[in-house]
mmCIF file of C-alpha atoms in Angstrom:
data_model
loop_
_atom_site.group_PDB
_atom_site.id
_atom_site.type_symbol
_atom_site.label_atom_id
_atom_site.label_comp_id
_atom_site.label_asym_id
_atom_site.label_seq_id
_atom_site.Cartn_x
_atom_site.Cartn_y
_atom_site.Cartn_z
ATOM 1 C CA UNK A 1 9.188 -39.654 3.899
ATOM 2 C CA UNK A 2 11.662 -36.302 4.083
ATOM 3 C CA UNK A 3 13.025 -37.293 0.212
ATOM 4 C CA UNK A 4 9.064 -38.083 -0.668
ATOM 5 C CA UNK A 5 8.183 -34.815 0.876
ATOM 6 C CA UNK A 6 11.413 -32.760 -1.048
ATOM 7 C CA UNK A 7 10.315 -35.148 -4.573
ATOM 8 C CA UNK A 8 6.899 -33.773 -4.508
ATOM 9 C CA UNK A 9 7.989 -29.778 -3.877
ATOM 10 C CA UNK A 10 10.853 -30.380 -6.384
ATOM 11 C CA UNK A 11 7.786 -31.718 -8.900
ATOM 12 C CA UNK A 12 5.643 -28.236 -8.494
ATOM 13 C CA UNK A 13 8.281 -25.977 -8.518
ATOM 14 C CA UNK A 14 9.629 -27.709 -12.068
ATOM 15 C CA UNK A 15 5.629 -27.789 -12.645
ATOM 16 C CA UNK A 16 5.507 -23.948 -11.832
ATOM 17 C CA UNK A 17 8.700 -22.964 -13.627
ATOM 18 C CA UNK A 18 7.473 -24.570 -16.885
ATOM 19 C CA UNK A 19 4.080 -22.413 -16.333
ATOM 20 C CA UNK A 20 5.641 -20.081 -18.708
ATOM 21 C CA UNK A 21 2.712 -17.275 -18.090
ATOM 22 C CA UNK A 22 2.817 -17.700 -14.181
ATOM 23 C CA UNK A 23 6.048 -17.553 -13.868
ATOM 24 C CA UNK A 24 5.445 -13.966 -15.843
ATOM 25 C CA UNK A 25 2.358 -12.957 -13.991
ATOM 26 C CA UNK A 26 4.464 -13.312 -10.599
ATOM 27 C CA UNK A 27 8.006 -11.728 -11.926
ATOM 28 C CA UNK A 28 5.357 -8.768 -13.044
ATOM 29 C CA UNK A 29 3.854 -8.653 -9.739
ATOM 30 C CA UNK A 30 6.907 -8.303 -7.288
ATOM 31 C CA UNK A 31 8.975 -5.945 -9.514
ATOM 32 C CA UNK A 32 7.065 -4.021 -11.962
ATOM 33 C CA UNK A 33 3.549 -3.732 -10.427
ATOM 34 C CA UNK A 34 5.432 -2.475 -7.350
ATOM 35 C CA UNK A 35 7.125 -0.139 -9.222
ATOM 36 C CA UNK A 36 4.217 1.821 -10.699
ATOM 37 C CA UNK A 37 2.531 1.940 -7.340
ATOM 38 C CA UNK A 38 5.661 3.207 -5.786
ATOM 39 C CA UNK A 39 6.529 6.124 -8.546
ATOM 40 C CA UNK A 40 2.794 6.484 -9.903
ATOM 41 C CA UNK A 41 0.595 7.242 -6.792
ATOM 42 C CA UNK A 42 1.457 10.507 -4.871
ATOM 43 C CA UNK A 43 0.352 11.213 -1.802
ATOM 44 C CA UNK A 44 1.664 15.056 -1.906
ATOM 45 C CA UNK A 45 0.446 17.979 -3.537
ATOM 46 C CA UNK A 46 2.505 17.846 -6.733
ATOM 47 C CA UNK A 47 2.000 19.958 -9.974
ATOM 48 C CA UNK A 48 -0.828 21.445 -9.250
ATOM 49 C CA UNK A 49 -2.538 24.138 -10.923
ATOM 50 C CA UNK A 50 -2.934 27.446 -9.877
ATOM 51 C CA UNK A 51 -5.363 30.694 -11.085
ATOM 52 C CA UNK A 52 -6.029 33.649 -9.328
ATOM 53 C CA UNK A 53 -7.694 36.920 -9.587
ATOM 54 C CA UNK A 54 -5.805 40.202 -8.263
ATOM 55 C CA UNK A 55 -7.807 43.141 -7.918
ATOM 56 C CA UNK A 56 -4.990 45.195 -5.686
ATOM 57 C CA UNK A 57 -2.172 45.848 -7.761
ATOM 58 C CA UNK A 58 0.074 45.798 -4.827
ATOM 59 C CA UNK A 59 3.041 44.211 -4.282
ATOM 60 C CA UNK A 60 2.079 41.601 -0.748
ATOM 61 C CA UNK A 61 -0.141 39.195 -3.583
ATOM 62 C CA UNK A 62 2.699 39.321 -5.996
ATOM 63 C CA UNK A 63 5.071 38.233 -2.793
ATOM 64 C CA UNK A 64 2.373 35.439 -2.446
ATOM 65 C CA UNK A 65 1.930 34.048 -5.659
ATOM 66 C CA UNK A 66 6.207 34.242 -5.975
ATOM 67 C CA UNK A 67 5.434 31.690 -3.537
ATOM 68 C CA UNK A 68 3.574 28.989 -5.323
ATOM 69 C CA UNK A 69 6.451 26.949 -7.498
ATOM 70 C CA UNK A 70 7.280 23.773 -8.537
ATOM 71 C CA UNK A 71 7.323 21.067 -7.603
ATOM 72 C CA UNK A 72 4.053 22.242 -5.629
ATOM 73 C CA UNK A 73 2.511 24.559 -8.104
ATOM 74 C CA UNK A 74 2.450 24.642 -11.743
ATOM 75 C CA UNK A 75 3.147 28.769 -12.670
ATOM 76 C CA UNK A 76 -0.074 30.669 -11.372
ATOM 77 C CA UNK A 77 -1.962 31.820 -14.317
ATOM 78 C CA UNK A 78 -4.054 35.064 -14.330
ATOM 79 C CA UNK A 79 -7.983 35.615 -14.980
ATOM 80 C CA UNK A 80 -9.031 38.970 -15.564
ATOM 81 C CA UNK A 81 -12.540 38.467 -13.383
ATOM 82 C CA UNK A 82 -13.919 35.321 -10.661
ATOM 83 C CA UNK A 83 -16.509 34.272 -13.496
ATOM 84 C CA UNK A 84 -13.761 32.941 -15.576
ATOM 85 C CA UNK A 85 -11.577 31.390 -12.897
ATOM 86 C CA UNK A 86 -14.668 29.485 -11.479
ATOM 87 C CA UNK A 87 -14.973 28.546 -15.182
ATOM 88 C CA UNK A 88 -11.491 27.226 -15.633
ATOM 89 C CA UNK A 89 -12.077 25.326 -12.414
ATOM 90 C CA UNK A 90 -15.418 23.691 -13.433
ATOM 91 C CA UNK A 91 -13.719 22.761 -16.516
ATOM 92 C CA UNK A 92 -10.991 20.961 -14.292
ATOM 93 C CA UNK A 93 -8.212 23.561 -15.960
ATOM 94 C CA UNK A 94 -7.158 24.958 -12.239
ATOM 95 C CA UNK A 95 -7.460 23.003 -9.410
ATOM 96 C CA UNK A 96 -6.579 26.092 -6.986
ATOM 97 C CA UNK A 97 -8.078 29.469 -6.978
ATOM 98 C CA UNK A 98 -6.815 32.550 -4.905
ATOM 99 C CA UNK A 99 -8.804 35.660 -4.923
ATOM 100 C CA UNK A 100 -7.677 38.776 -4.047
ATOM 101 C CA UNK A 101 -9.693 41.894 -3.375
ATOM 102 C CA UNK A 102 -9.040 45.532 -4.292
ATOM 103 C CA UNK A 103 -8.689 46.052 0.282
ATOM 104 C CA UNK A 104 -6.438 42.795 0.599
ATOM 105 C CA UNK A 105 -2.860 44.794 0.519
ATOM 106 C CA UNK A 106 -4.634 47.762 2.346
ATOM 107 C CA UNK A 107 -6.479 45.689 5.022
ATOM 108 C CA UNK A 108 -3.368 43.849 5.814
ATOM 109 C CA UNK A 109 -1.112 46.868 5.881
ATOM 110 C CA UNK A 110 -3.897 48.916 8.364
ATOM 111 C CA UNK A 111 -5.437 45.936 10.776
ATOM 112 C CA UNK A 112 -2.768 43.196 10.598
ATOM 113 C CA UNK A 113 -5.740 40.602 8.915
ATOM 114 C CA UNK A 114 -6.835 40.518 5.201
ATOM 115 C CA UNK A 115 -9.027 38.112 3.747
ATOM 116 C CA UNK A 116 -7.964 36.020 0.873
ATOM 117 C CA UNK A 117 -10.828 33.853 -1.193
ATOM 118 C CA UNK A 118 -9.663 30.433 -1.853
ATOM 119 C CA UNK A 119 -11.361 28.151 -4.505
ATOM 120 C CA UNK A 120 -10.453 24.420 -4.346
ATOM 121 C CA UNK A 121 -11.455 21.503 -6.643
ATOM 122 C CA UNK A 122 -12.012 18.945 -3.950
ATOM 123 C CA UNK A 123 -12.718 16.140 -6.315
ATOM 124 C CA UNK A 124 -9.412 15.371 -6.013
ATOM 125 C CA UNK A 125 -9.668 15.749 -2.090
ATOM 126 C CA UNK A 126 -6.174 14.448 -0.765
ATOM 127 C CA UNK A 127 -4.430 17.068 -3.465
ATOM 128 C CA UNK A 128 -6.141 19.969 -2.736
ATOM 129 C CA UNK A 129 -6.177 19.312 0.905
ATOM 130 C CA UNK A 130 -2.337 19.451 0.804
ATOM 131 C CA UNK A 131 -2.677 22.166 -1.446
ATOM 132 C CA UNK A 132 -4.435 24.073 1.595
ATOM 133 C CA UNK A 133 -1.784 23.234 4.054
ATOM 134 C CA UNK A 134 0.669 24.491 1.423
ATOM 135 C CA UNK A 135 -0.648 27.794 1.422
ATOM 136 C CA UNK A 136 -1.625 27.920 5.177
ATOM 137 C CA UNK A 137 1.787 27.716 5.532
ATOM 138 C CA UNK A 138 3.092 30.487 3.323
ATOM 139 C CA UNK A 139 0.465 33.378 4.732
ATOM 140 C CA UNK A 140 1.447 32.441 8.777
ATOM 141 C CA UNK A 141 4.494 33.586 7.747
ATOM 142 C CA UNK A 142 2.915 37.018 6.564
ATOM 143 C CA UNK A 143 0.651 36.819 9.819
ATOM 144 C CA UNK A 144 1.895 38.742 13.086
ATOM 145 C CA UNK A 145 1.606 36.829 16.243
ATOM 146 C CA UNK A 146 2.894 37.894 19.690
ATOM 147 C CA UNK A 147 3.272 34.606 21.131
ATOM 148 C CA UNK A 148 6.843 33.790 22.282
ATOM 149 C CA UNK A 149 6.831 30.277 21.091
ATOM 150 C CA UNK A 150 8.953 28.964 18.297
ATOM 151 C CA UNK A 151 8.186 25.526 16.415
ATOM 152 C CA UNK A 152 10.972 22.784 15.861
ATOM 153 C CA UNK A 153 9.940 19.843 14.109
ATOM 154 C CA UNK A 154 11.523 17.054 14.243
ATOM 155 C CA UNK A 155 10.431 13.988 11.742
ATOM 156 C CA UNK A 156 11.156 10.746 12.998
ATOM 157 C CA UNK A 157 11.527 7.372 11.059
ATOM 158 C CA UNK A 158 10.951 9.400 7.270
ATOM 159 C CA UNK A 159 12.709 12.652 7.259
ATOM 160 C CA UNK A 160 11.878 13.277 3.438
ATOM 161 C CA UNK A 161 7.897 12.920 4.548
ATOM 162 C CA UNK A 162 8.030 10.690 1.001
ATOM 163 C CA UNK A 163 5.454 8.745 0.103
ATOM 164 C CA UNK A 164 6.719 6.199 -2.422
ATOM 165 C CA UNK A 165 8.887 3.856 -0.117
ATOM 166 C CA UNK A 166 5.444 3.463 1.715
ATOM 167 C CA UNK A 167 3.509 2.715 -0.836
ATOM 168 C CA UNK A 168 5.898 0.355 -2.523
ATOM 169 C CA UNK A 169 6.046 -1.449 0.593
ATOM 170 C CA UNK A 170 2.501 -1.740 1.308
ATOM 171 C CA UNK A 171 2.085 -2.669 -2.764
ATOM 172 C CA UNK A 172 4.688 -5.582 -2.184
ATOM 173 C CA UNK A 173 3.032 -6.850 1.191
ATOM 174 C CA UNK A 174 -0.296 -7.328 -0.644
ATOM 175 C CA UNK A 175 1.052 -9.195 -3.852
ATOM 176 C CA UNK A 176 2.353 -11.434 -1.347
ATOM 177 C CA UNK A 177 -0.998 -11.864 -0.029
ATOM 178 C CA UNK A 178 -2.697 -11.952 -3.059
ATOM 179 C CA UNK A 179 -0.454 -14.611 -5.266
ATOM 180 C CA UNK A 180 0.015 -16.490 -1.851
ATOM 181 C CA UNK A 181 -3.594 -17.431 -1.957
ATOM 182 C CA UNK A 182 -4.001 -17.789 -5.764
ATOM 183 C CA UNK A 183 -0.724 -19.838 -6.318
ATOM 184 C CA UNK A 184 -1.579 -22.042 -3.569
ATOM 185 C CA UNK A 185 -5.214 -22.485 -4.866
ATOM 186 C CA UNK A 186 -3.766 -22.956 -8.117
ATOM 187 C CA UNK A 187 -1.373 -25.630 -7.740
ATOM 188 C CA UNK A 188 -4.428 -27.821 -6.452
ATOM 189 C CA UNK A 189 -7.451 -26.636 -9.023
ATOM 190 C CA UNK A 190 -5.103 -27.354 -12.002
ATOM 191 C CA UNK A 191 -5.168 -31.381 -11.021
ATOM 192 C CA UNK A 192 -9.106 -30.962 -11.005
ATOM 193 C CA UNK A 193 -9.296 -29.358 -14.185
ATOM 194 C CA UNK A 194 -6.487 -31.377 -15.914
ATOM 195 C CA UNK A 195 -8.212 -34.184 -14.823
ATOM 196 C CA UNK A 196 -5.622 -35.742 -13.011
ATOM 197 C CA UNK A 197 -7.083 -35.270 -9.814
ATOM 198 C CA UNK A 198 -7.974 -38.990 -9.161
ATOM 199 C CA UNK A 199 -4.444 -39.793 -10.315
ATOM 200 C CA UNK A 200 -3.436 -38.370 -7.486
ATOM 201 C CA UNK A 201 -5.693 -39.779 -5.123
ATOM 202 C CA UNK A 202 -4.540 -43.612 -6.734
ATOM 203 C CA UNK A 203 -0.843 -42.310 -5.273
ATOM 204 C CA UNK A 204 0.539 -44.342 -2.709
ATOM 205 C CA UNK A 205 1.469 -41.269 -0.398
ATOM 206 C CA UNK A 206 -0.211 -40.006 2.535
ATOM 207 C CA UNK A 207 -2.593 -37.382 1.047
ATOM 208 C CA UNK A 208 -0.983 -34.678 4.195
ATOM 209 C CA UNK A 209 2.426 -35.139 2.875
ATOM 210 C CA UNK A 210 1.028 -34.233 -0.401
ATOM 211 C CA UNK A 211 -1.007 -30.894 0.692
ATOM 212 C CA UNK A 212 2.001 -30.210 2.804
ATOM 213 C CA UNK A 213 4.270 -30.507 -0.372
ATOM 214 C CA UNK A 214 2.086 -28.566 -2.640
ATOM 215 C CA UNK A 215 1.292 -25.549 -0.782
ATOM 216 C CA UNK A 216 5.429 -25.493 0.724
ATOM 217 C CA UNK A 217 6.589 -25.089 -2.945
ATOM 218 C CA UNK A 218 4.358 -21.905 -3.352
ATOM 219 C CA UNK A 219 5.738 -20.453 -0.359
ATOM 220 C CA UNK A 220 8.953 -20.981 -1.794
ATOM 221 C CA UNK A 221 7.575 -19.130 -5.077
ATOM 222 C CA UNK A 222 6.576 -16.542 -3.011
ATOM 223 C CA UNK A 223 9.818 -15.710 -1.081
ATOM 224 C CA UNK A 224 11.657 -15.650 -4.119
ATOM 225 C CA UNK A 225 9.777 -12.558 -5.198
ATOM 226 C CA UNK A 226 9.907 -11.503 -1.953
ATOM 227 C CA UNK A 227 13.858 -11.646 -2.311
ATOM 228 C CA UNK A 228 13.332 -10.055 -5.858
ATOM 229 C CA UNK A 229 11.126 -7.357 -5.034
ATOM 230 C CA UNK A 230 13.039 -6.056 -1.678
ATOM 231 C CA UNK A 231 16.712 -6.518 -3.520
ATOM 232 C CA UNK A 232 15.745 -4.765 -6.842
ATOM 233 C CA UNK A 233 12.647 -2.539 -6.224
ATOM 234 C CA UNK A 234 12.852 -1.615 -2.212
ATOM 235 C CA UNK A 235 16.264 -0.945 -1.740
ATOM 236 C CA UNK A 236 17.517 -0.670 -5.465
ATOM 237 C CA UNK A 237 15.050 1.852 -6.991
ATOM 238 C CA UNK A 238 13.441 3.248 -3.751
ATOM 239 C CA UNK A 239 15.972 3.288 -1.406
ATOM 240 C CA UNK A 240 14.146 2.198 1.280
ATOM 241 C CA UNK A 241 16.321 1.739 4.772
ATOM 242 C CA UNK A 242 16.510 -1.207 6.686
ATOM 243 C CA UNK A 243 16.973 0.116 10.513
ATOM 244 C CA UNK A 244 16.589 -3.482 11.901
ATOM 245 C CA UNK A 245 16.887 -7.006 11.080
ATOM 246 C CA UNK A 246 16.545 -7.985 7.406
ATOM 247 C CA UNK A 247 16.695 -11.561 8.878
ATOM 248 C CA UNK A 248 13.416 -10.951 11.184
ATOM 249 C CA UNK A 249 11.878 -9.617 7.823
ATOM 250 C CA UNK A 250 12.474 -12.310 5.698
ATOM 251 C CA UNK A 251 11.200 -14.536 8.983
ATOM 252 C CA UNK A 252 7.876 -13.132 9.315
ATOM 253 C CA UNK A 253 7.375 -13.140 5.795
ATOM 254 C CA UNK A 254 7.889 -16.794 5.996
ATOM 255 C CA UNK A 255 5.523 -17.213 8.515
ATOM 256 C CA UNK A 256 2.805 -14.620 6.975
ATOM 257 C CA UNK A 257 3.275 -16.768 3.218
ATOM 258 C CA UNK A 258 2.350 -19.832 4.871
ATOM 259 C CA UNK A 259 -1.074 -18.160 5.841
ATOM 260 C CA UNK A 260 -1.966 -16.841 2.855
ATOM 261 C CA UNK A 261 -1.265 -20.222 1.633
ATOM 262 C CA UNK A 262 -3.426 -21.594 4.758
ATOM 263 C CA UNK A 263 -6.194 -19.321 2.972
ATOM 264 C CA UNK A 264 -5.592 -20.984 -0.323
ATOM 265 C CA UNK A 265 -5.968 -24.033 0.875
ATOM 266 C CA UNK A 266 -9.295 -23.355 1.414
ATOM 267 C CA UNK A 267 -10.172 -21.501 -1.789
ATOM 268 C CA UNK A 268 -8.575 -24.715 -3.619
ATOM 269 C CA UNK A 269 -11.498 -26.786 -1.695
ATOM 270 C CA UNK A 270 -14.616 -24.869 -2.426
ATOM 271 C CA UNK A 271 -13.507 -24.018 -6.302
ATOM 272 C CA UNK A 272 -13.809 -25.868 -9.155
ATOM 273 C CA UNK A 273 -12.058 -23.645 -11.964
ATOM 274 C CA UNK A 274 -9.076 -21.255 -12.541
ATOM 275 C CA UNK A 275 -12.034 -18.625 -12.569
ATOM 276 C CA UNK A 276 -13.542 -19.640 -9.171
ATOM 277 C CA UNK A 277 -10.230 -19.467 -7.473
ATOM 278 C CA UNK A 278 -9.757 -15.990 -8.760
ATOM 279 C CA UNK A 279 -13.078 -14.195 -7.793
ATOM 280 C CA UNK A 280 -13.036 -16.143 -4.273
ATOM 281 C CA UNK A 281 -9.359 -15.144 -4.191
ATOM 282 C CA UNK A 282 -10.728 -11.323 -4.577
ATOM 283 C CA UNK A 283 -13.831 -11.682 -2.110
ATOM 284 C CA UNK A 284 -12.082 -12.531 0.524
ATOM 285 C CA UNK A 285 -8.231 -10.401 0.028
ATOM 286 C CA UNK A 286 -10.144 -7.882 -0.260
ATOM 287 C CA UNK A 287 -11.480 -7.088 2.970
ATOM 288 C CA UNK A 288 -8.090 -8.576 5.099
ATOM 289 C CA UNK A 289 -6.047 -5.747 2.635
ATOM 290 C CA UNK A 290 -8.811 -2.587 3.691
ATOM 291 C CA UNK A 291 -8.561 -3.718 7.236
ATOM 292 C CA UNK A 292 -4.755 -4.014 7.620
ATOM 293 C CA UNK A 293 -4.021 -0.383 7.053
ATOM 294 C CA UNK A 294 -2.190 -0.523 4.622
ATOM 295 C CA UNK A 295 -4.228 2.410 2.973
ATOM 296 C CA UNK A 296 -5.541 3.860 5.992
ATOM 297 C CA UNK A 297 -3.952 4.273 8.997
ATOM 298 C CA UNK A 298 -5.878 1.566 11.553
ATOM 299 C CA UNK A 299 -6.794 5.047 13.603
ATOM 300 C CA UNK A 300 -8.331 6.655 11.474
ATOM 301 C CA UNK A 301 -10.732 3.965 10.982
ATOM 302 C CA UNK A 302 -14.446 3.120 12.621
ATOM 303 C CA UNK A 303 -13.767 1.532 16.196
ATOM 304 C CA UNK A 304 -15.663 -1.309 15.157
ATOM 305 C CA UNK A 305 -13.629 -1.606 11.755
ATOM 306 C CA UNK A 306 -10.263 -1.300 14.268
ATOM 307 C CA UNK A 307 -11.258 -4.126 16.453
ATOM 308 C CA UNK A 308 -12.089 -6.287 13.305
ATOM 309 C CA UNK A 309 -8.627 -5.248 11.636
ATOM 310 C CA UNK A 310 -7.380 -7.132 14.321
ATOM 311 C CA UNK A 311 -8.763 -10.575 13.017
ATOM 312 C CA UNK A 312 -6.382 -9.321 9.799
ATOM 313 C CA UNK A 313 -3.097 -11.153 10.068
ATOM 314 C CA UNK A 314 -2.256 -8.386 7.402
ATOM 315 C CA UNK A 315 -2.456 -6.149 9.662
ATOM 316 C CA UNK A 316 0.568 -7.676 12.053
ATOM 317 C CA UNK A 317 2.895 -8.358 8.996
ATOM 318 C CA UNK A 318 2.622 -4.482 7.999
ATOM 319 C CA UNK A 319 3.310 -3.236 11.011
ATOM 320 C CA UNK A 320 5.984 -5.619 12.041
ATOM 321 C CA UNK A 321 7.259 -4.961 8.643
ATOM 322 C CA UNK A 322 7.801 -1.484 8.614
ATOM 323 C CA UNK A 323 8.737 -1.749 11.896
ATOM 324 C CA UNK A 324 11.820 -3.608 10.928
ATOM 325 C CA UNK A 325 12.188 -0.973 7.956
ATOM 326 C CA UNK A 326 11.476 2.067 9.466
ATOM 327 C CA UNK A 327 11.502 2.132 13.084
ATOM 328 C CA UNK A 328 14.420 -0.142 13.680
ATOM 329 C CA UNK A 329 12.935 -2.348 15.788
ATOM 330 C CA UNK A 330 15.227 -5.159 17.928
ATOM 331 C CA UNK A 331 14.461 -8.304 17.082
ATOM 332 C CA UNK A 332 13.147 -9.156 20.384
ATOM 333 C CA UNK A 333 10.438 -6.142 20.576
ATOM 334 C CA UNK A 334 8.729 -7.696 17.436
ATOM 335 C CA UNK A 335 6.955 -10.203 19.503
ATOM 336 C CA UNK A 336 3.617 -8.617 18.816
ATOM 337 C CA UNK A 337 4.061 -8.900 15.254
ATOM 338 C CA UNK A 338 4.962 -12.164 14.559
ATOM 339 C CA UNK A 339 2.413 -13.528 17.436
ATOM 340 C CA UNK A 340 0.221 -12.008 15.545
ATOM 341 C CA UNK A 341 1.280 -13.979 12.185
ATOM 342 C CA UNK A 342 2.220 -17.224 13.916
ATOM 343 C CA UNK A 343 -1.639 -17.679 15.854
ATOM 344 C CA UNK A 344 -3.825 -16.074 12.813
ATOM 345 C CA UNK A 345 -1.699 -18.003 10.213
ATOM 346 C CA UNK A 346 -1.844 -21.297 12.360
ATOM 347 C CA UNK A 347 -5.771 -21.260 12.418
ATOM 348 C CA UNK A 348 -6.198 -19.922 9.089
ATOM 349 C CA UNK A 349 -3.611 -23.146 7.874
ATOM 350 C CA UNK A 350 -5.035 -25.539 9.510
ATOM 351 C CA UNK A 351 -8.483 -24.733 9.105
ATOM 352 C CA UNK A 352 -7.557 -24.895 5.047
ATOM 353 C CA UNK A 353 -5.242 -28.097 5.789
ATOM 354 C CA UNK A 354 -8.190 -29.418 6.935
ATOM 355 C CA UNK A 355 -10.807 -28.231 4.450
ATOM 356 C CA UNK A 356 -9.132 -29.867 1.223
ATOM 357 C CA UNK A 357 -7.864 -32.899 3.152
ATOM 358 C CA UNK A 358 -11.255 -33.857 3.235
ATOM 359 C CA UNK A 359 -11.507 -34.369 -0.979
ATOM 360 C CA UNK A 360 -8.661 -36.645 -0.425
#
């Protein structure tokens, strides 16, 4: 039975390497797809444009503006009147707009407090919300305060406060989910549509050694780009530490493939077509990725979104992940986390194991 069982995951993985545009689809997915998420979405304020108005002539808003440099600010351009900077604004020119009145040097000189006008574009929300901190930051330093207090800050577990290890992390833990379900969907949907499905069934093998087989190959597919992607993209272009156990990593991401591929399982039963298994693939990824938090934080959601994202065994691979990453968690304090993978990805596996055993 064990040299049936290797025969038959030997057979999809030669299968799966001769599947010339899968084999491309998943090499794009776990190196450059991570990538572009990693270096193309920023989190920070970054380049951001910047008009003002000064109506003082003084010397405190030139100290101000001095301020506002790359890799921040784009060079603050000047408007002669608030008409046109609202107009360069609506027209998406300047995202930032400072304001300052003819009293603004005199005001602050004389009472201590000055009033500055800020326009923001808040289409672009997080941006000019950091843009806001940004300059928060630059007038308390102009502000007088006689509070004996002095603030140390200390960052823990990303002293940069840089956003692309994150997000190439988070990127890579949700191609895993995704190709874990479509791969493992695939391998079964391609029999039906080949029409070699009742081939299959004529094969003197127990039909469970054969599910078994099929969906262990993908998982093997799937830790290869998971070797891929944290060798060349995490630690090679990112530089993303490793504080704990790259062992316990590569574990739970063992674990966590087999339940996407417990998921596929039962996409591969209800779908009849390549196209089915994608859209169903979609539908139901979707929600486990928004819940996990992998793009917002799990307290920042609605409580009763929090106590669903616990039915997300997403959710336990992330944080166990970055735990292992980041944090530097022992190997024994990551209980939690691969609980959490082991029980959801056991139910979710056997449900599917289940599901498609029944066309056999």
């Amino acid at each position: 039975m064990i040299r049936t069982f290797f025969a038959l995951v030997a057979k999809e993985l030669i299968g799966f390497f001769r599947s010339w545009g899968l084999v491309a689809i998943v090499l794009y997915s776990f190196t450059l797809d991570i990538y572009i998420t990693g270096a193309g979405i920023e989190m920070q304020a970054k380049n951001i444009a910047v008009g003002y108005v000064d109506e003082t002539g003084g010397g405190m808003s030139r100290k101000i503006l001095s301020r506002l440099h790359m890799p921040e600010f784009q060079k603050p351009v000047r408007f002669d009147s608030r008409e046109a900077l609202s107009q360069s604004i609506y027209n998406r020119e300047i995202m930032v707009g400072l304001i300052f009145e003819s009293d603004f040097e005199k005001s602050l000189k004389k009472r201590g407090t000055a009033q500055l006008d800020l326009l923001l574009d808040s289409v672009a929300a997080t941006q000019s919300f950091q843009a806001l901190q940004y300059l928060q930051n630059i007038l308390l330093e102009y502000a007088t305060f006689d509070i004996p207090v002095e603030l140390k800050i200390h960052k823990l577990f990303n002293p940069n406060a840089t956003t692309s290890q994150f997000m190439a992390m988070a990127e890579m833990l949700s191609v895993i989910t995704l190709l874990g379900v479509i791969l493992t969907a695939a391998v079964f949907v391609r029999e039906k549509e080949n029409g070699t499905w009742e081939i299959m069934l004529l094969m003197p093998i127990d039909p469970r050694l054969i599910i078994l087989a099929k969906s262990f190959s993908q998982v093997l597919v799937i830790m290869g780009g998971v070797v891929i992607a944290t060798g060349a993209i995490l630690f090679g272009v990112f530089d993303v530490p490793i504080n704990g156990s790259i062992f316990a990593f590569f574990l739970l991401s063992f674990f966590y493939a087999f339940t996407s591929a417990g998921i596929g399982l039962f996409v591969a039963a209800v779908s009849k077509s390549m196209l089915q298994v994608a859209q169903l693939s979609i539908l139901i990824m979707m929600p486990l990725i928004f819940l996990s938090g992998a793009w917002t934080p799990i307290h920042a959601m609605h409580p009763l979104l929090q106590k669903l994202s616990l039915l997300s065994p997403l959710r336990y691979y992330i944080e166990g992940s970055e735990s292992i990453f980041f944090r530097g968690t022992a190997f024994a304090d990551l209980g939690a986390y691969f609980a959490g993978v082991v029980i959801l990805g056991s139910v979710l596996y056997f449900y599917g194991f289940r599901k498609i055993g029944r066309l056999f």
